[in-house]
Tab-separated table of C-alpha atoms and ligand atoms in Angstrom:
chain	number	residue	atom	x	y	z
A	1	MET	CA	34.257	-32.264	139.322
A	2	MET	CA	34.053	-33.502	135.756
A	3	LYS	CA	33.127	-30.013	134.616
A	4	LYS	CA	36.163	-28.500	136.399
A	5	ALA	CA	38.490	-31.039	134.810
A	6	LEU	CA	36.990	-30.323	131.434
A	7	ILE	CA	37.452	-26.551	131.853
A	8	ALA	CA	41.033	-27.091	133.079
A	9	GLY	CA	41.659	-29.326	130.072
A	10	ILE	CA	40.292	-26.739	127.656
A	11	LEU	CA	42.365	-24.001	129.350
A	12	ALA	CA	45.550	-26.096	129.153
A	13	TRP	CA	44.855	-26.843	125.506
A	14	MET	CA	44.286	-23.150	124.765
A	15	LEU	CA	47.464	-22.101	126.592
A	16	GLY	CA	49.446	-24.868	124.959
A	17	SER	CA	48.245	-24.042	121.506
A	18	SER	CA	48.711	-20.318	121.992
A	19	SER	CA	52.347	-20.746	123.029
A	20	THR	CA	53.146	-22.566	119.791
A	21	HIS	CA	50.754	-20.346	117.896
A	22	ALA	CA	53.222	-17.444	117.944
A	23	GLN	CA	55.746	-19.527	116.003
A	24	GLN	CA	53.320	-21.221	113.699
A	25	THR	CA	51.043	-18.385	112.646
A	26	LYS	CA	49.887	-19.241	109.168
A	27	LYS	CA	51.408	-16.901	106.632
A	28	SER	CA	49.541	-15.601	103.638
A	29	SER	CA	52.051	-13.260	102.062
A	30	ILE	CA	55.668	-12.808	101.013
A	31	LEU	CA	57.774	-10.299	102.893
A	32	SER	CA	61.209	-10.085	101.305
A	33	ASP	CA	64.261	-9.307	103.471
A	34	SER	CA	62.530	-10.228	106.736
A	35	ILE	CA	63.399	-13.375	108.707
A	36	TRP	CA	61.401	-16.329	107.347
A	37	LEU	CA	60.443	-19.086	109.759
A	38	ASP	CA	59.433	-22.609	108.793
A	39	THR	CA	56.310	-24.285	110.205
A	40	GLN	CA	58.314	-25.343	113.277
A	41	GLY	CA	59.378	-21.771	114.010
A	42	GLN	CA	62.969	-22.324	112.828
A	43	VAL	CA	64.725	-19.845	110.526
A	44	ILE	CA	64.617	-21.117	106.928
A	45	ASN	CA	68.139	-21.971	105.789
A	46	ALA	CA	67.988	-22.433	102.004
A	47	HIS	CA	70.157	-19.911	100.175
A	48	GLY	CA	71.038	-19.654	96.482
A	49	GLY	CA	68.031	-21.891	96.031
A	50	GLY	CA	65.601	-23.126	93.458
A	51	LEU	CA	62.090	-24.561	93.463
A	52	LEU	CA	60.444	-27.638	92.007
A	53	TYR	CA	56.675	-28.187	91.732
A	54	GLN	CA	55.570	-31.815	92.058
A	55	HIS	CA	52.317	-33.422	93.252
A	56	LYS	CA	50.717	-30.027	93.991
A	57	THR	CA	53.621	-29.249	96.318
A	58	TRP	CA	56.494	-26.833	96.017
A	59	TYR	CA	59.916	-28.056	97.089
A	60	TRP	CA	62.509	-25.453	97.902
A	61	TYR	CA	66.149	-26.578	97.755
A	62	GLY	CA	68.864	-24.270	99.034
A	63	GLU	CA	72.286	-24.027	100.585
A	64	LYS	CA	72.357	-24.856	104.274
A	65	ARG	CA	74.800	-22.357	105.709
A	66	GLY	CA	76.480	-21.831	109.032
A	67	ARG	CA	78.123	-18.519	109.803
A	68	SER	CA	80.462	-19.047	106.846
A	69	GLN	CA	80.547	-22.762	106.199
A	70	SER	CA	78.548	-24.803	103.741
A	71	GLU	CA	76.627	-27.652	105.406
A	72	GLY	CA	74.849	-29.303	102.475
A	73	VAL	CA	71.502	-28.741	100.777
A	74	ASN	CA	68.283	-28.264	102.741
A	75	VAL	CA	64.811	-28.941	101.382
A	76	TYR	CA	61.459	-27.482	102.476
A	77	SER	CA	57.958	-28.151	101.144
A	78	SER	CA	54.885	-25.964	100.835
A	79	LYS	CA	51.379	-26.073	99.398
A	80	ASP	CA	51.059	-22.298	99.089
A	81	LEU	CA	54.558	-20.733	98.770
A	82	TYR	CA	54.105	-18.943	102.123
A	83	ASN	CA	54.243	-21.729	104.740
A	84	TRP	CA	57.302	-23.973	104.502
A	85	GLN	CA	57.806	-27.272	106.225
A	86	PHE	CA	61.362	-28.449	106.813
A	87	GLU	CA	61.890	-31.795	105.050
A	88	GLY	CA	65.516	-32.321	106.014
A	89	LEU	CA	68.985	-32.285	104.551
A	90	ALA	CA	68.495	-33.289	100.909
A	91	LEU	CA	72.218	-33.691	100.258
A	92	SER	CA	74.720	-34.128	103.068
A	93	PRO	CA	78.441	-33.620	102.853
A	94	SER	CA	80.254	-36.927	103.229
A	95	GLN	CA	82.199	-38.142	106.277
A	96	ASP	CA	84.577	-39.860	103.851
A	97	THR	CA	87.502	-37.457	103.506
A	98	THR	CA	88.356	-38.853	100.054
A	99	SER	CA	84.900	-38.014	98.648
A	100	ASP	CA	84.445	-35.043	96.299
A	101	ILE	CA	81.754	-33.855	98.707
A	102	ALA	CA	83.824	-34.432	101.873
A	103	GLU	CA	82.749	-32.246	104.778
A	104	GLY	CA	84.265	-28.796	104.304
A	105	CYS	CA	83.430	-28.718	100.592
A	106	LEU	CA	81.244	-25.902	99.260
A	107	MET	CA	77.848	-26.723	97.793
A	108	GLU	CA	76.280	-23.680	96.169
A	109	ARG	CA	73.175	-22.835	94.129
A	110	PRO	CA	71.527	-26.293	94.196
A	111	LYS	CA	68.769	-26.900	91.646
A	112	VAL	CA	66.556	-29.962	91.223
A	113	ILE	CA	64.618	-31.127	88.160
A	114	TYR	CA	62.455	-34.211	87.657
A	115	ASN	CA	63.202	-36.668	84.885
A	116	LYS	CA	59.963	-38.246	83.640
A	117	LYS	CA	61.755	-41.050	81.779
A	118	THR	CA	63.908	-42.274	84.666
A	119	LYS	CA	61.464	-41.086	87.363
A	120	GLN	CA	64.411	-39.619	89.203
A	121	TYR	CA	64.845	-36.272	90.883
A	122	VAL	CA	68.160	-34.901	89.682
A	123	MET	CA	70.111	-32.310	91.656
A	124	TRP	CA	72.980	-30.243	90.285
A	125	VAL	CA	75.084	-27.998	92.514
A	126	HIS	CA	78.132	-25.847	92.110
A	127	LEU	CA	80.797	-27.780	93.997
A	128	GLU	CA	84.094	-26.607	95.398
A	129	LEU	CA	86.413	-29.207	96.873
A	130	ARG	CA	87.327	-28.923	100.530
A	131	GLY	CA	90.258	-26.688	101.318
A	132	ARG	CA	90.637	-25.355	97.778
A	133	GLY	CA	88.619	-22.143	97.914
A	134	TYR	CA	86.869	-21.623	94.579
A	135	ALA	CA	89.632	-23.239	92.508
A	136	ALA	CA	87.959	-26.527	91.611
A	137	ALA	CA	84.980	-24.871	89.821
A	138	ARG	CA	82.995	-28.077	89.304
A	139	ALA	CA	79.412	-29.213	88.978
A	140	ALA	CA	78.129	-32.109	91.086
A	141	VAL	CA	75.157	-34.359	90.368
A	142	ALA	CA	73.039	-36.280	92.883
A	143	VAL	CA	69.798	-38.285	92.498
A	144	SER	CA	66.800	-39.401	94.510
A	145	SER	CA	63.575	-41.298	93.824
A	146	THR	CA	61.632	-38.886	96.054
A	147	PRO	CA	61.610	-35.080	95.975
A	148	ALA	CA	62.650	-34.651	99.605
A	149	GLY	CA	65.553	-37.056	99.252
A	150	PRO	CA	67.971	-37.840	100.714
A	151	PHE	CA	69.839	-37.541	97.428
A	152	THR	CA	72.748	-39.808	96.573
A	153	PHE	CA	75.861	-38.126	95.244
A	154	LEU	CA	76.902	-39.550	91.857
A	155	LYS	CA	79.828	-37.556	90.502
A	156	SER	CA	81.461	-34.175	90.074
A	157	PHE	CA	83.249	-32.766	87.037
A	158	ARG	CA	83.995	-29.729	84.916
A	159	PRO	CA	81.400	-29.824	82.118
A	160	ASN	CA	83.271	-30.666	78.913
A	161	GLY	CA	86.421	-29.621	80.759
A	162	ASN	CA	85.135	-26.065	81.415
A	163	MET	CA	85.283	-24.324	84.788
A	164	SER	CA	81.787	-24.239	86.278
A	165	ARG	CA	80.745	-21.969	89.149
A	166	ASP	CA	77.365	-20.175	89.517
A	167	MET	CA	74.777	-22.283	87.755
A	168	ASN	CA	71.162	-23.075	87.111
A	169	LEU	CA	69.087	-25.730	85.361
A	170	PHE	CA	66.338	-25.199	82.825
A	171	VAL	CA	63.848	-27.681	81.367
A	172	ASP	CA	62.339	-26.668	78.046
A	173	ASP	CA	58.801	-27.497	76.850
A	174	ASP	CA	60.047	-30.579	74.984
A	175	GLY	CA	61.606	-32.047	78.150
A	176	SER	CA	65.204	-31.257	77.143
A	177	ALA	CA	67.219	-29.959	80.073
A	178	TYR	CA	70.109	-27.521	80.160
A	179	HIS	CA	72.873	-26.487	82.552
A	180	ILE	CA	73.756	-22.797	82.417
A	181	TYR	CA	77.033	-21.920	84.110
A	182	SER	CA	79.647	-19.237	84.679
A	183	SER	CA	82.937	-20.381	83.243
A	184	ASP	CA	86.508	-19.255	82.555
A	185	GLU	CA	86.909	-17.426	85.901
A	186	ASN	CA	83.316	-16.174	85.495
A	187	MET	CA	84.130	-14.295	82.304
A	188	ASP	CA	81.917	-16.582	80.209
A	189	LEU	CA	78.360	-17.702	80.544
A	190	ARG	CA	77.897	-21.110	78.918
A	191	LEU	CA	74.980	-23.428	78.242
A	192	ALA	CA	75.166	-27.218	77.924
A	193	LYS	CA	72.325	-29.466	76.858
A	194	LEU	CA	72.005	-32.441	79.200
A	195	THR	CA	71.751	-36.111	78.298
A	196	ASP	CA	68.234	-37.603	78.329
A	197	ASP	CA	68.691	-38.823	81.929
A	198	TYR	CA	69.761	-35.268	82.976
A	199	LEU	CA	72.870	-36.712	84.667
A	200	SER	CA	75.587	-35.409	82.324
A	201	PRO	CA	76.283	-32.576	79.912
A	202	THR	CA	76.309	-33.424	76.205
A	203	THR	CA	78.910	-31.860	73.931
A	204	GLN	CA	76.238	-29.426	72.744
A	205	ASP	CA	77.828	-26.874	75.051
A	206	SER	CA	78.618	-23.351	73.956
A	207	LEU	CA	79.427	-19.826	74.982
A	208	LEU	CA	76.356	-17.577	75.320
A	209	PHE	CA	78.329	-14.403	75.905
A	210	ARG	CA	81.523	-13.168	77.527
A	211	ARG	CA	80.378	-10.351	79.800
A	212	GLN	CA	81.479	-11.512	83.257
A	213	ARG	CA	78.048	-12.434	84.567
A	214	GLU	CA	76.902	-14.913	87.200
A	215	ALA	CA	73.825	-15.980	89.245
A	216	PRO	CA	71.947	-16.978	86.052
A	217	ALA	CA	68.164	-17.389	86.241
A	218	LEU	CA	66.623	-18.563	82.980
A	219	PHE	CA	62.945	-18.782	82.058
A	220	LYS	CA	60.664	-18.846	79.042
A	221	ASN	CA	57.488	-16.934	78.300
A	222	ALA	CA	55.455	-17.011	75.096
A	223	GLY	CA	58.287	-18.521	73.082
A	224	LEU	CA	60.936	-16.061	74.246
A	225	TYR	CA	63.788	-16.982	76.613
A	226	TYR	CA	64.685	-14.552	79.382
A	227	LEU	CA	67.912	-14.578	81.361
A	228	ILE	CA	68.582	-12.564	84.497
A	229	THR	CA	72.176	-12.408	85.725
A	230	SER	CA	74.289	-10.450	88.192
A	231	GLY	CA	77.746	-8.954	87.913
A	232	CYS	CA	80.688	-10.597	89.684
A	233	THR	CA	81.314	-8.868	93.007
A	234	GLY	CA	81.206	-11.825	95.393
A	235	TRP	CA	78.625	-11.406	98.153
A	236	ALA	CA	78.285	-7.663	97.511
A	237	PRO	CA	75.280	-6.571	95.451
A	238	ASN	CA	75.655	-5.137	91.962
A	239	GLN	CA	73.489	-4.320	88.950
A	240	ALA	CA	71.375	-7.070	87.429
A	241	SER	CA	70.890	-7.446	83.726
A	242	LEU	CA	68.329	-9.046	81.457
A	243	HIS	CA	69.097	-10.765	78.172
A	244	THR	CA	66.509	-12.231	75.821
A	245	SER	CA	66.713	-14.660	72.944
A	246	SER	CA	64.377	-16.608	70.704
A	247	SER	CA	66.755	-19.556	70.878
A	248	LEU	CA	68.529	-21.003	73.917
A	249	PHE	CA	71.963	-21.044	72.321
A	250	GLY	CA	71.525	-17.447	71.217
A	251	PRO	CA	72.176	-14.923	69.957
A	252	TRP	CA	71.271	-13.286	73.286
A	253	THR	CA	70.416	-9.601	73.269
A	254	LEU	CA	71.257	-7.407	76.227
A	255	VAL	CA	68.094	-5.560	77.239
A	256	GLY	CA	69.360	-3.790	80.379
A	257	ASP	CA	68.533	-3.730	84.072
A	258	PRO	CA	65.090	-5.281	84.725
A	259	MET	CA	64.927	-3.874	88.274
A	260	THR	CA	63.142	-0.602	88.892
A	261	GLY	CA	62.628	1.789	91.811
A	262	PRO	CA	64.808	2.623	94.833
A	263	ASN	CA	68.060	0.618	95.042
A	264	ALA	CA	67.214	-1.061	91.736
A	265	ASN	CA	70.733	-0.496	90.388
A	266	LYS	CA	72.022	-2.718	93.216
A	267	THR	CA	69.324	-5.381	92.709
A	268	PHE	CA	67.697	-4.172	95.961
A	269	GLY	CA	70.839	-5.298	97.808
A	270	GLY	CA	70.474	-8.853	96.529
A	271	GLN	CA	71.413	-11.253	93.748
A	272	SER	CA	69.317	-13.474	91.490
A	273	THR	CA	69.040	-17.198	92.113
A	274	TYR	CA	65.921	-18.472	90.322
A	275	VAL	CA	62.782	-17.512	88.445
A	276	LEU	CA	59.715	-19.575	89.292
A	277	PRO	CA	56.973	-20.075	86.710
A	278	VAL	CA	53.744	-20.197	88.737
A	279	PRO	CA	51.911	-23.377	87.711
A	280	GLY	CA	48.518	-22.932	86.116
A	281	LYS	CA	48.953	-19.186	85.656
A	282	LYS	CA	49.961	-17.814	82.282
A	283	ASN	CA	52.631	-15.090	82.105
A	284	THR	CA	53.175	-15.454	85.831
A	285	PHE	CA	56.672	-15.654	87.246
A	286	ILE	CA	58.334	-14.939	90.561
A	287	TYR	CA	61.867	-13.566	90.770
A	288	MET	CA	63.883	-15.085	93.598
A	289	GLY	CA	67.064	-13.625	94.979
A	290	ASP	CA	69.320	-13.640	98.008
A	291	ARG	CA	70.401	-10.678	100.069
A	292	TRP	CA	73.663	-12.150	101.286
A	293	ASN	CA	75.070	-11.451	104.713
A	294	PRO	CA	78.744	-12.379	104.340
A	295	LYS	CA	79.348	-11.891	108.106
A	296	ASP	CA	76.768	-14.560	108.862
A	297	LEU	CA	75.706	-16.406	105.736
A	298	LYS	CA	72.870	-18.313	107.388
A	299	ASP	CA	71.272	-14.940	108.157
A	300	SER	CA	71.146	-14.032	104.457
A	301	ARG	CA	67.590	-13.058	103.491
A	302	TYR	CA	65.254	-14.002	100.675
A	303	GLN	CA	63.873	-11.596	98.098
A	304	TRP	CA	60.901	-12.921	96.163
A	305	LEU	CA	59.212	-10.437	93.870
A	306	PRO	CA	56.488	-10.625	91.219
A	307	ILE	CA	57.659	-10.265	87.622
A	308	GLN	CA	55.718	-7.825	85.513
A	309	PHE	CA	55.730	-7.727	81.725
A	310	LYS	CA	55.612	-4.242	80.279
A	311	ASP	CA	55.719	-3.976	76.478
A	312	GLY	CA	56.991	-7.543	76.388
A	313	GLN	CA	59.899	-6.784	78.722
A	314	VAL	CA	60.496	-7.915	82.254
A	315	VAL	CA	60.111	-5.369	85.025
A	316	ILE	CA	60.840	-6.179	88.652
A	317	GLU	CA	59.836	-3.697	91.284
A	318	TRP	CA	60.321	-3.957	95.034
A	319	VAL	CA	57.084	-4.899	96.767
A	320	ASP	CA	57.094	-4.969	100.555
A	321	ASN	CA	54.348	-7.413	101.257
A	322	TRP	CA	52.473	-9.281	98.560
A	323	ASN	CA	50.832	-12.571	97.665
A	324	LEU	CA	49.808	-14.526	94.585
A	325	GLN	CA	46.578	-12.536	94.290
A	326	GLN	CA	48.793	-9.742	93.011
A	327	PHE	CA	48.811	-11.593	89.672
A	328	ASN	CA	45.012	-11.485	89.398
A	329	LYS	CA	45.169	-7.693	89.282
A	330	LYS	CA	46.854	-7.741	85.886
A	331	GLY	CA	43.650	-8.089	83.884
B	401	GAL	C1	79.015	-14.880	94.415
B	401	GAL	C2	78.250	-16.092	93.946
B	401	GAL	C3	77.831	-16.853	95.177
B	401	GAL	C4	79.090	-17.203	95.951
B	401	GAL	C5	79.873	-15.942	96.272
B	401	GAL	C6	81.180	-16.226	96.988
B	401	GAL	O1	79.451	-14.100	93.361
B	401	GAL	O2	77.140	-15.704	93.202
B	401	GAL	O3	77.096	-17.995	94.830
B	401	GAL	O4	79.893	-18.074	95.193
B	401	GAL	O5	80.173	-15.253	95.085
B	401	GAL	O6	81.919	-15.043	97.152
């Protein structure tokens, strides 16, 4: 009798675990453009995102989208960059209709950095006020004492009075942080140094170039700054470009399109959002982009590709299915 019960128990356990197994199969590679599920089997909803590495964990912040609407900022965590656990809504739109982030507002391209002095996680997003399309062109700042949040909204503004749409954050080796943003109806790309607490722009804020670029992704390798941007064609893909500079405020030199291979001149159908330096690995960076689906924004796909350096320049090639071991091949 006991034996039968034991066998039945084992069978039930096996059946039970196999039914969830399909959803929770452990992933060990990156497959751009396919549907990415979190560890609960739900589609990952984190667009225009950015990553933060803290306590041996990656946190991925991105736009939570409905079919067209913006529903706040989601956050996921991972130990390996392949398997992502949903941590919740890091920043929620407010029920208060008088708030800058009142439900119906647009929160785009969220990025989070950690401030060692204040021990705060600081989030910046491109904010558009509810019912005003893209006219407000503001940046919003929110803070949390933990990486998964929830973050508390502090304020929104136009940095030094400038329009601010697509944006990113960058922390340099000395701990100084910067906000890079498309301004003047996206004609200009500007950079502002942040205050020591990372909560506000300083007046050290200047034009990098006037070439109608957006989706900036800034990173540094061996003393050189690299900047990937897209053109301005809304959700439709266009040609990426790479600029380099030995100093953040320029002069920036246009290098050309860093993408290579089929569909490279349309950024593989996507648009840049972030470049991730892989911790503990020299010269190792991952390009992150979005392949937007304007008919159903939440179904937009992720494009994560290894960055290669050839003769000191960045080369990004489409790779169907890859993992971090790819970087060990480089000798
Ligand atoms: C893109 C921009 C996106 C979003 C979109 C709206 O150019 O990069 O973040 O704002 O326009 O059309």
